[in-house]
Short mmCIF file of C-alpha atoms in Angstrom, two decimals:
data_model
loop_
_atom_site.label_atom_id
_atom_site.label_comp_id
_atom_site.label_asym_id
_atom_site.label_seq_id
_atom_site.Cartn_x
_atom_site.Cartn_y
_atom_site.Cartn_z
CA UNK A 1 -127.44 161.86 -99.03
CA UNK A 2 -123.75 162.15 -98.24
CA UNK A 3 -123.48 165.48 -96.34
CA UNK A 4 -120.45 166.58 -98.39
CA UNK A 5 -122.35 165.98 -101.64
CA UNK A 6 -125.33 167.84 -100.21
CA UNK A 7 -123.04 170.74 -99.30
CA UNK A 8 -121.50 170.74 -102.79
CA UNK A 9 -125.00 170.85 -104.28
CA UNK A 10 -125.79 173.95 -102.21
CA UNK A 11 -122.51 175.58 -103.27
CA UNK A 12 -123.21 174.85 -106.94
CA UNK A 13 -126.57 176.61 -106.70
CA UNK A 14 -125.38 179.72 -104.88
CA UNK A 15 -125.51 183.11 -106.62
CA UNK A 16 -121.83 183.60 -105.85
CA UNK A 17 -119.03 181.45 -104.50
CA UNK A 18 -115.96 182.31 -102.45
CA UNK A 19 -113.12 180.23 -103.90
CA UNK A 20 -109.43 180.13 -103.02
CA UNK A 21 -107.20 179.52 -106.03
CA UNK A 22 -103.72 178.07 -105.45
CA UNK A 23 -100.78 178.13 -107.84
CA UNK A 24 -97.20 176.95 -107.35
CA UNK A 25 -95.06 177.41 -110.44
CA UNK A 26 -91.70 176.21 -111.69
CA UNK A 27 -89.81 178.89 -109.76
CA UNK A 28 -90.58 176.87 -106.60
CA UNK A 29 -90.36 180.02 -104.49
CA UNK A 30 -93.79 179.99 -102.89
CA UNK A 31 -97.54 179.48 -103.12
CA UNK A 32 -99.80 182.07 -104.75
CA UNK A 33 -103.13 182.27 -102.88
CA UNK A 34 -106.00 184.19 -104.47
CA UNK A 35 -109.31 184.75 -102.69
CA UNK A 36 -111.92 185.10 -105.44
CA UNK A 37 -115.61 185.88 -105.35
CA UNK A 38 -117.15 184.40 -108.48
CA UNK A 39 -120.67 184.89 -109.83
CA UNK A 40 -122.14 183.08 -112.81
CA UNK A 41 -120.52 180.68 -115.26
CA UNK A 42 -119.43 180.70 -118.88
CA UNK A 43 -119.40 184.16 -120.48
CA UNK A 44 -121.57 185.39 -117.61
CA UNK A 45 -118.70 184.77 -115.19
CA UNK A 46 -117.71 187.71 -113.00
CA UNK A 47 -114.59 187.31 -110.89
CA UNK A 48 -113.59 189.73 -108.16
CA UNK A 49 -110.20 189.30 -106.53
CA UNK A 50 -110.83 189.94 -102.84
CA UNK A 51 -107.31 189.27 -101.56
CA UNK A 52 -103.99 187.91 -102.79
CA UNK A 53 -100.78 186.80 -101.14
CA UNK A 54 -97.69 184.82 -102.07
CA UNK A 55 -96.62 182.64 -99.16
CA UNK A 56 -92.88 181.84 -99.42
CA UNK A 57 -91.49 178.31 -99.12
CA UNK A 58 -88.64 177.46 -96.79
CA UNK A 59 -85.32 176.70 -98.55
CA UNK A 60 -85.45 173.15 -97.15
CA UNK A 61 -88.88 172.53 -98.68
CA UNK A 62 -87.87 174.05 -102.04
CA UNK A 63 -84.71 171.94 -102.19
CA UNK A 64 -86.71 168.80 -101.44
CA UNK A 65 -89.04 169.47 -104.40
CA UNK A 66 -86.04 170.16 -106.63
CA UNK A 67 -84.89 166.57 -106.02
CA UNK A 68 -87.87 165.27 -108.04
CA UNK A 69 -88.55 168.28 -110.29
CA UNK A 70 -88.13 167.68 -114.05
CA UNK A 71 -85.86 164.67 -113.50
CA UNK A 72 -86.21 161.33 -115.32
CA UNK A 73 -84.61 159.35 -112.48
CA UNK A 74 -85.78 160.06 -108.94
CA UNK A 75 -86.30 158.51 -105.50
CA UNK A 76 -89.86 157.15 -105.71
CA UNK A 77 -90.23 157.07 -101.94
CA UNK A 78 -89.45 160.79 -101.86
CA UNK A 79 -91.97 161.47 -104.64
CA UNK A 80 -94.64 159.49 -102.79
CA UNK A 81 -93.98 161.36 -99.56
CA UNK A 82 -93.91 164.74 -101.26
CA UNK A 83 -97.32 164.14 -102.80
CA UNK A 84 -98.70 164.30 -99.27
CA UNK A 85 -96.24 166.83 -97.85
CA UNK A 86 -96.81 169.43 -100.59
CA UNK A 87 -100.53 169.30 -99.80
CA UNK A 88 -99.88 169.57 -96.06
CA UNK A 89 -97.61 172.59 -96.54
CA UNK A 90 -100.15 174.21 -98.86
CA UNK A 91 -102.92 173.58 -96.33
CA UNK A 92 -100.90 175.27 -93.59
CA UNK A 93 -100.21 178.26 -95.84
CA UNK A 94 -103.90 178.54 -96.74
CA UNK A 95 -104.95 178.46 -93.09
CA UNK A 96 -102.32 181.09 -92.29
CA UNK A 97 -103.65 183.31 -95.12
CA UNK A 98 -107.18 182.95 -93.79
CA UNK A 99 -105.98 184.09 -90.37
CA UNK A 100 -104.35 187.13 -91.97
CA UNK A 101 -107.60 187.92 -93.79
CA UNK A 102 -109.67 187.39 -90.63
CA UNK A 103 -111.61 184.55 -92.25
CA UNK A 104 -112.45 181.02 -91.15
CA UNK A 105 -112.44 177.82 -93.25
CA UNK A 106 -116.24 177.67 -93.08
CA UNK A 107 -116.37 181.05 -94.86
CA UNK A 108 -114.79 179.47 -97.97
CA UNK A 109 -116.81 177.43 -100.45
CA UNK A 110 -113.98 175.73 -102.35
CA UNK A 111 -110.23 175.45 -102.70
CA UNK A 112 -108.94 175.13 -106.27
CA UNK A 113 -105.43 173.64 -106.19
CA UNK A 114 -103.14 173.34 -109.19
CA UNK A 115 -100.56 171.42 -107.17
CA UNK A 116 -96.87 171.34 -108.02
CA UNK A 117 -95.85 170.17 -111.48
CA UNK A 118 -92.89 167.79 -111.23
CA UNK A 119 -92.88 166.40 -114.77
CA UNK A 120 -94.51 167.33 -118.06
CA UNK A 121 -94.30 164.68 -120.79
CA UNK A 122 -96.35 165.29 -123.94
CA UNK A 123 -95.42 163.06 -126.86
CA UNK A 124 -94.16 166.11 -128.72
CA UNK A 125 -91.46 166.41 -126.06
CA UNK A 126 -90.70 162.77 -125.25
CA UNK A 127 -90.92 161.48 -128.87
CA UNK A 128 -92.20 158.24 -127.33
CA UNK A 129 -95.40 157.30 -129.17
CA UNK A 130 -95.89 154.14 -127.09
CA UNK A 131 -96.84 156.26 -124.07
CA UNK A 132 -99.68 158.80 -124.18
CA UNK A 133 -99.39 162.50 -123.39
CA UNK A 134 -98.89 162.84 -119.66
CA UNK A 135 -98.20 165.35 -116.93
CA UNK A 136 -97.79 164.98 -113.17
CA UNK A 137 -98.71 167.42 -110.40
CA UNK A 138 -98.21 166.49 -106.75
CA UNK A 139 -99.98 167.89 -103.70
CA UNK A 140 -102.86 165.50 -103.04
CA UNK A 141 -106.31 167.12 -102.96
CA UNK A 142 -107.64 164.83 -100.22
CA UNK A 143 -104.88 165.91 -97.85
CA UNK A 144 -105.72 169.55 -98.58
CA UNK A 145 -109.43 168.98 -98.02
CA UNK A 146 -108.99 167.05 -94.78
CA UNK A 147 -106.43 169.43 -93.29
CA UNK A 148 -108.37 172.61 -94.13
CA UNK A 149 -111.91 171.23 -93.82
CA UNK A 150 -112.73 172.82 -97.21
CA UNK A 151 -113.99 170.95 -100.29
CA UNK A 152 -111.06 170.94 -102.71
CA UNK A 153 -110.94 170.70 -106.51
CA UNK A 154 -107.50 169.49 -107.61
CA UNK A 155 -105.49 167.77 -110.36
CA UNK A 156 -106.98 169.83 -113.19
CA UNK A 157 -104.62 168.83 -115.97
CA UNK A 158 -105.51 165.13 -116.09
CA UNK A 159 -108.94 165.66 -117.67
CA UNK A 160 -107.34 167.84 -120.34
CA UNK A 161 -104.89 165.05 -121.22
CA UNK A 162 -107.53 162.31 -121.00
CA UNK A 163 -109.70 164.25 -123.44
CA UNK A 164 -106.99 164.56 -126.08
CA UNK A 165 -105.11 167.64 -124.91
CA UNK A 166 -101.49 167.88 -123.82
CA UNK A 167 -102.13 169.12 -120.29
CA UNK A 168 -100.97 172.67 -120.99
CA UNK A 169 -101.43 175.51 -121.27
CA UNK A 170 -104.77 175.76 -119.45
CA UNK A 171 -104.86 179.57 -119.35
CA UNK A 172 -107.01 179.64 -122.49
CA UNK A 173 -110.13 178.58 -120.59
CA UNK A 174 -110.01 181.45 -118.12
CA UNK A 175 -108.73 184.00 -120.63
CA UNK A 176 -111.59 183.13 -123.00
CA UNK A 177 -114.26 183.59 -120.32
CA UNK A 178 -112.85 186.68 -118.63
CA UNK A 179 -111.09 188.71 -121.28
CA UNK A 180 -112.86 188.33 -124.63
CA UNK A 181 -113.91 191.71 -126.03
CA UNK A 182 -116.47 192.85 -128.58
CA UNK A 183 -113.93 194.86 -130.59
CA UNK A 184 -110.36 194.05 -129.58
CA UNK A 185 -108.22 191.07 -130.59
CA UNK A 186 -106.22 190.24 -127.49
CA UNK A 187 -103.10 188.25 -126.70
CA UNK A 188 -102.68 187.30 -123.04
CA UNK A 189 -98.96 186.58 -122.63
CA UNK A 190 -97.80 184.88 -119.45
CA UNK A 191 -94.07 184.75 -118.77
CA UNK A 192 -93.63 182.19 -116.01
CA UNK A 193 -91.10 179.38 -116.09
CA UNK A 194 -92.33 178.75 -119.63
CA UNK A 195 -93.74 181.58 -121.73
CA UNK A 196 -97.19 180.99 -123.21
CA UNK A 197 -100.03 183.01 -124.63
CA UNK A 198 -103.75 182.85 -125.27
CA UNK A 199 -105.09 184.45 -128.42
CA UNK A 200 -108.61 185.77 -127.78
CA UNK A 201 -110.11 187.21 -130.98
CA UNK A 202 -112.86 189.79 -130.76
CA UNK A 203 -116.37 188.40 -130.60
CA UNK A 204 -117.06 189.69 -134.10
CA UNK A 205 -114.04 187.82 -135.53
CA UNK A 206 -114.23 184.54 -137.44
CA UNK A 207 -110.93 183.38 -135.90
CA UNK A 208 -110.76 180.78 -133.12
CA UNK A 209 -109.25 181.32 -129.71
CA UNK A 210 -106.24 179.15 -128.91
CA UNK A 211 -103.36 178.91 -126.44
CA UNK A 212 -99.81 177.73 -126.86
CA UNK A 213 -96.46 177.55 -125.15
CA UNK A 214 -93.69 179.50 -126.85
CA UNK A 215 -90.50 178.43 -125.12
CA UNK A 216 -88.47 179.37 -122.06
CA UNK A 217 -89.77 182.17 -119.90
CA UNK A 218 -87.76 182.43 -116.71
CA UNK A 219 -86.79 178.78 -116.36
CA UNK A 220 -83.30 178.83 -117.91
CA UNK A 221 -82.37 182.06 -116.16
CA UNK A 222 -83.67 180.76 -112.83
CA UNK A 223 -81.91 177.41 -113.21
CA UNK A 224 -78.63 179.13 -114.00
CA UNK A 225 -78.89 181.45 -110.99
CA UNK A 226 -79.77 178.50 -108.74
CA UNK A 227 -76.78 176.39 -109.83
CA UNK A 228 -74.15 179.14 -109.75
CA UNK A 229 -75.37 181.51 -107.04
CA UNK A 230 -77.93 179.59 -104.98
CA UNK A 231 -80.56 182.20 -105.85
CA UNK A 232 -84.12 181.73 -107.11
CA UNK A 233 -83.77 184.34 -109.86
CA UNK A 234 -81.75 187.22 -111.30
CA UNK A 235 -83.79 189.81 -109.43
CA UNK A 236 -84.33 192.99 -111.46
CA UNK A 237 -82.02 191.45 -114.12
CA UNK A 238 -79.11 192.83 -112.09
CA UNK A 239 -76.60 190.26 -113.44
CA UNK A 240 -77.92 190.08 -117.01
CA UNK A 241 -77.82 193.87 -117.28
CA UNK A 242 -74.06 193.78 -116.67
CA UNK A 243 -73.39 191.35 -119.54
CA UNK A 244 -73.23 191.35 -123.31
CA UNK A 245 -75.30 189.11 -125.58
CA UNK A 246 -73.16 186.39 -127.16
CA UNK A 247 -74.54 186.00 -130.68
CA UNK A 248 -72.93 182.60 -131.23
CA UNK A 249 -74.66 181.14 -128.18
CA UNK A 250 -77.94 182.91 -128.97
CA UNK A 251 -78.08 181.52 -132.49
CA UNK A 252 -77.28 178.03 -131.20
CA UNK A 253 -80.08 178.26 -128.63
CA UNK A 254 -82.48 179.38 -131.36
CA UNK A 255 -81.84 176.18 -133.36
CA UNK A 256 -83.98 174.19 -130.87
CA UNK A 257 -86.49 172.27 -133.10
CA UNK A 258 -89.41 172.95 -130.73
CA UNK A 259 -89.27 176.63 -131.60
CA UNK A 260 -90.32 176.04 -135.21
CA UNK A 261 -93.12 173.55 -134.52
CA UNK A 262 -96.56 174.78 -135.58
CA UNK A 263 -98.86 176.33 -133.00
CA UNK A 264 -100.36 175.29 -130.63
CA UNK A 265 -97.69 173.29 -128.79
CA UNK A 266 -96.49 172.62 -125.27
CA UNK A 267 -93.15 172.20 -123.53
CA UNK A 268 -91.51 172.46 -120.13
CA UNK A 269 -88.23 172.82 -118.21
CA UNK A 270 -87.56 169.19 -119.12
CA UNK A 271 -86.52 170.52 -122.56
CA UNK A 272 -85.20 173.97 -121.69
CA UNK A 273 -82.85 172.79 -118.98
CA UNK A 274 -79.53 173.76 -117.44
CA UNK A 275 -78.01 170.46 -118.61
CA UNK A 276 -79.00 171.22 -122.20
CA UNK A 277 -77.48 174.68 -121.87
CA UNK A 278 -74.21 173.17 -120.66
CA UNK A 279 -74.10 170.86 -123.67
CA UNK A 280 -74.63 173.81 -126.00
CA UNK A 281 -71.86 175.80 -124.32
CA UNK A 282 -69.52 172.86 -124.88
CA UNK A 283 -70.51 172.46 -128.53
CA UNK A 284 -69.89 176.15 -129.13
CA UNK A 285 -66.69 176.09 -127.02
CA UNK A 286 -68.02 178.92 -124.91
CA UNK A 287 -67.44 177.46 -121.44
CA UNK A 288 -65.36 180.52 -120.53
CA UNK A 289 -68.17 183.02 -121.02
CA UNK A 290 -68.80 185.16 -117.96
CA UNK A 291 -71.91 184.56 -115.89
CA UNK A 292 -73.15 188.01 -116.84
CA UNK A 293 -72.78 187.36 -120.58
CA UNK A 294 -74.58 184.02 -120.31
CA UNK A 295 -77.43 185.60 -118.37
CA UNK A 296 -77.68 188.48 -120.85
CA UNK A 297 -77.88 185.91 -123.66
CA UNK A 298 -80.51 183.80 -121.89
CA UNK A 299 -82.55 186.94 -121.27
CA UNK A 300 -82.42 187.80 -124.96
CA UNK A 301 -83.24 184.18 -125.86
CA UNK A 302 -86.49 184.42 -123.91
CA UNK A 303 -87.36 187.74 -125.53
CA UNK A 304 -86.56 186.46 -129.03
CA UNK A 305 -88.62 183.29 -128.70
CA UNK A 306 -91.61 185.40 -127.61
CA UNK A 307 -91.15 187.85 -130.49
CA UNK A 308 -90.70 185.04 -133.02
CA UNK A 309 -93.65 183.08 -131.67
CA UNK A 310 -95.99 186.06 -131.91
CA UNK A 311 -94.80 187.00 -135.40
CA UNK A 312 -97.37 184.63 -136.96
CA UNK A 313 -100.18 186.53 -135.24
CA UNK A 314 -98.65 189.85 -136.24
CA UNK A 315 -99.06 188.84 -139.89
CA UNK A 316 -102.67 187.68 -139.51
CA UNK A 317 -103.97 190.19 -136.96
CA UNK A 318 -101.49 193.08 -136.82
CA UNK A 319 -103.67 195.22 -134.54
CA UNK A 320 -103.86 192.84 -131.56
CA UNK A 321 -103.24 194.20 -128.08
CA UNK A 322 -100.74 192.37 -125.90
CA UNK A 323 -101.31 192.01 -122.14
CA UNK A 324 -98.54 190.57 -119.96
CA UNK A 325 -98.59 188.69 -116.67
CA UNK A 326 -96.23 186.37 -114.81
CA UNK A 327 -92.85 186.77 -113.17
CA UNK A 328 -91.22 188.00 -116.38
CA UNK A 329 -93.20 191.21 -116.03
CA UNK A 330 -90.82 192.15 -113.20
CA UNK A 331 -87.65 191.63 -115.29
CA UNK A 332 -86.83 195.14 -116.59
CA UNK A 333 -84.28 193.99 -119.18
CA UNK A 334 -86.70 191.46 -120.66
CA UNK A 335 -89.55 193.99 -120.66
CA UNK A 336 -87.39 196.63 -122.37
CA UNK A 337 -86.65 194.21 -125.20
CA UNK A 338 -90.34 193.35 -125.64
CA UNK A 339 -91.38 197.00 -125.46
CA UNK A 340 -88.87 197.94 -128.14
CA UNK A 341 -90.56 195.46 -130.49
CA UNK A 342 -94.26 195.71 -129.61
CA UNK A 343 -94.39 199.36 -128.57
CA UNK A 344 -97.72 200.73 -127.37
CA UNK A 345 -99.50 197.42 -128.11
CA UNK A 346 -97.88 195.98 -124.97
CA UNK A 347 -99.59 196.55 -121.62
CA UNK A 348 -99.57 194.95 -118.16
CA UNK A 349 -102.61 192.80 -117.44
CA UNK A 350 -103.53 195.21 -114.65
CA UNK A 351 -105.14 197.53 -117.21
CA UNK A 352 -107.84 194.84 -117.57
CA UNK A 353 -108.40 195.05 -113.81
CA UNK A 354 -106.56 191.82 -113.03
CA UNK A 355 -103.49 191.59 -110.79
CA UNK A 356 -100.85 190.08 -113.11
CA UNK A 357 -99.23 188.15 -110.26
CA UNK A 358 -102.56 186.66 -109.17
CA UNK A 359 -103.81 185.67 -112.59
CA UNK A 360 -102.83 181.99 -112.60
CA UNK A 361 -104.22 181.35 -109.12
CA UNK A 362 -107.44 183.09 -110.18
CA UNK A 363 -107.57 180.87 -113.26
CA UNK A 364 -107.83 177.74 -111.14
CA UNK A 365 -110.51 179.30 -108.96
CA UNK A 366 -112.44 179.95 -112.17
CA UNK A 367 -111.92 176.37 -113.39
CA UNK A 368 -113.22 175.04 -110.05
CA UNK A 369 -116.25 177.29 -110.39
CA UNK A 370 -116.92 175.80 -113.83
CA UNK A 371 -116.51 172.27 -112.49
CA UNK A 372 -119.22 172.66 -109.87
CA UNK A 373 -121.60 175.03 -111.68
CA UNK A 374 -120.70 175.34 -115.36
CA UNK A 375 -121.14 173.27 -118.49
CA UNK A 376 -118.48 171.88 -120.85
CA UNK A 377 -120.26 173.61 -123.75
CA UNK A 378 -119.02 176.91 -122.31
CA UNK A 379 -115.65 175.95 -123.79
CA UNK A 380 -116.74 175.13 -127.33
CA UNK A 381 -114.97 176.76 -130.27
CA UNK A 382 -111.53 176.74 -128.63
CA UNK A 383 -108.87 175.47 -131.02
CA UNK A 384 -106.93 172.51 -129.62
CA UNK A 385 -108.68 172.67 -126.23
CA UNK A 386 -111.19 169.95 -125.32
CA UNK A 387 -114.58 171.21 -124.10
CA UNK A 388 -114.44 169.70 -120.62
CA UNK A 389 -114.77 170.64 -116.97
CA UNK A 390 -111.56 169.83 -115.11
CA UNK A 391 -110.51 168.82 -111.62
CA UNK A 392 -111.13 166.06 -109.11
CA UNK A 393 -113.51 166.77 -106.23
CA UNK A 394 -112.04 165.95 -102.81
CA UNK A 395 -114.21 166.00 -99.71
CA UNK A 396 -113.00 166.74 -96.16
CA UNK A 397 -114.98 163.91 -94.56
#
């Protein structure tokens, strides 16, 4: 037997597995690395976060990714090279994290790598019915496996698309296994580049769990700060807090047709882009707005799309509890607006004993665990989510 396959067989049959989950989001600021100890599969899954770190990218590396990120026309040679380079950089960051944690590669059973999304193209976004739903993440799993010496599960979203999904959001799978409750209807809201949520009804409910994107999370604010100030984000909403919401611009932003599509749905920064914002400013003749006023309006736009998107659930299950994760959790202006609407129902994900910043990296560790040891039937009864195990298995040798 191939020794790597034999090793994978042993890993699949272990009582617990030590899995590193990797996540690099649309902020392009660094790699989230979560060291997870996972026992069991399906609803018997128990995940313990042993360590977590965000390893920052160099500005040169970030700028190189930005040259192919969410663009229709790119340098294909650069894209091809980045597919390998992203994996090489991630491998170096993983090995550095292991050194910091006083661990060796042979101590780790698996790496679960999301990769770096560079384009998301569901038909609902492209309006091109001649091409199927598609999404592209770079950071080749074989390069990761070879450079670290650790079996790597990568490219998770392709199975979702191939099985009839749209490639996003994938959070539903992990949220369903880890956070379903016997009594409480829960909404797991993640405010990353795009805001999305998983609805996890109580186990006594007749409702189905589902996940959906809502609209822009941090992406428009981050893009604006990058273009005008060379910064990754409006840290602590320092600029937005100095501005005033422009109602004319806000109402124009809220006319985006995606926002009224039925749930579930998916989108990306390809739709909620800086170029689109510039066109809307020209249409409204608001090019002379101050940076602070634009940022205050974009901040409110994110809050309003979340509030509007969750209003359907508020009508059907008014007593749900709302748990928040993602970078938006650290934006005080955005959080104040959400707290003023949802009140005591809103809580950080940490109250469920999960680090909000580590959640997405943990999700991919959990998906890798399911791929090697679980069964697709564990994901039955999820609305709009195919019952599949995801990820390609990449061996070091």
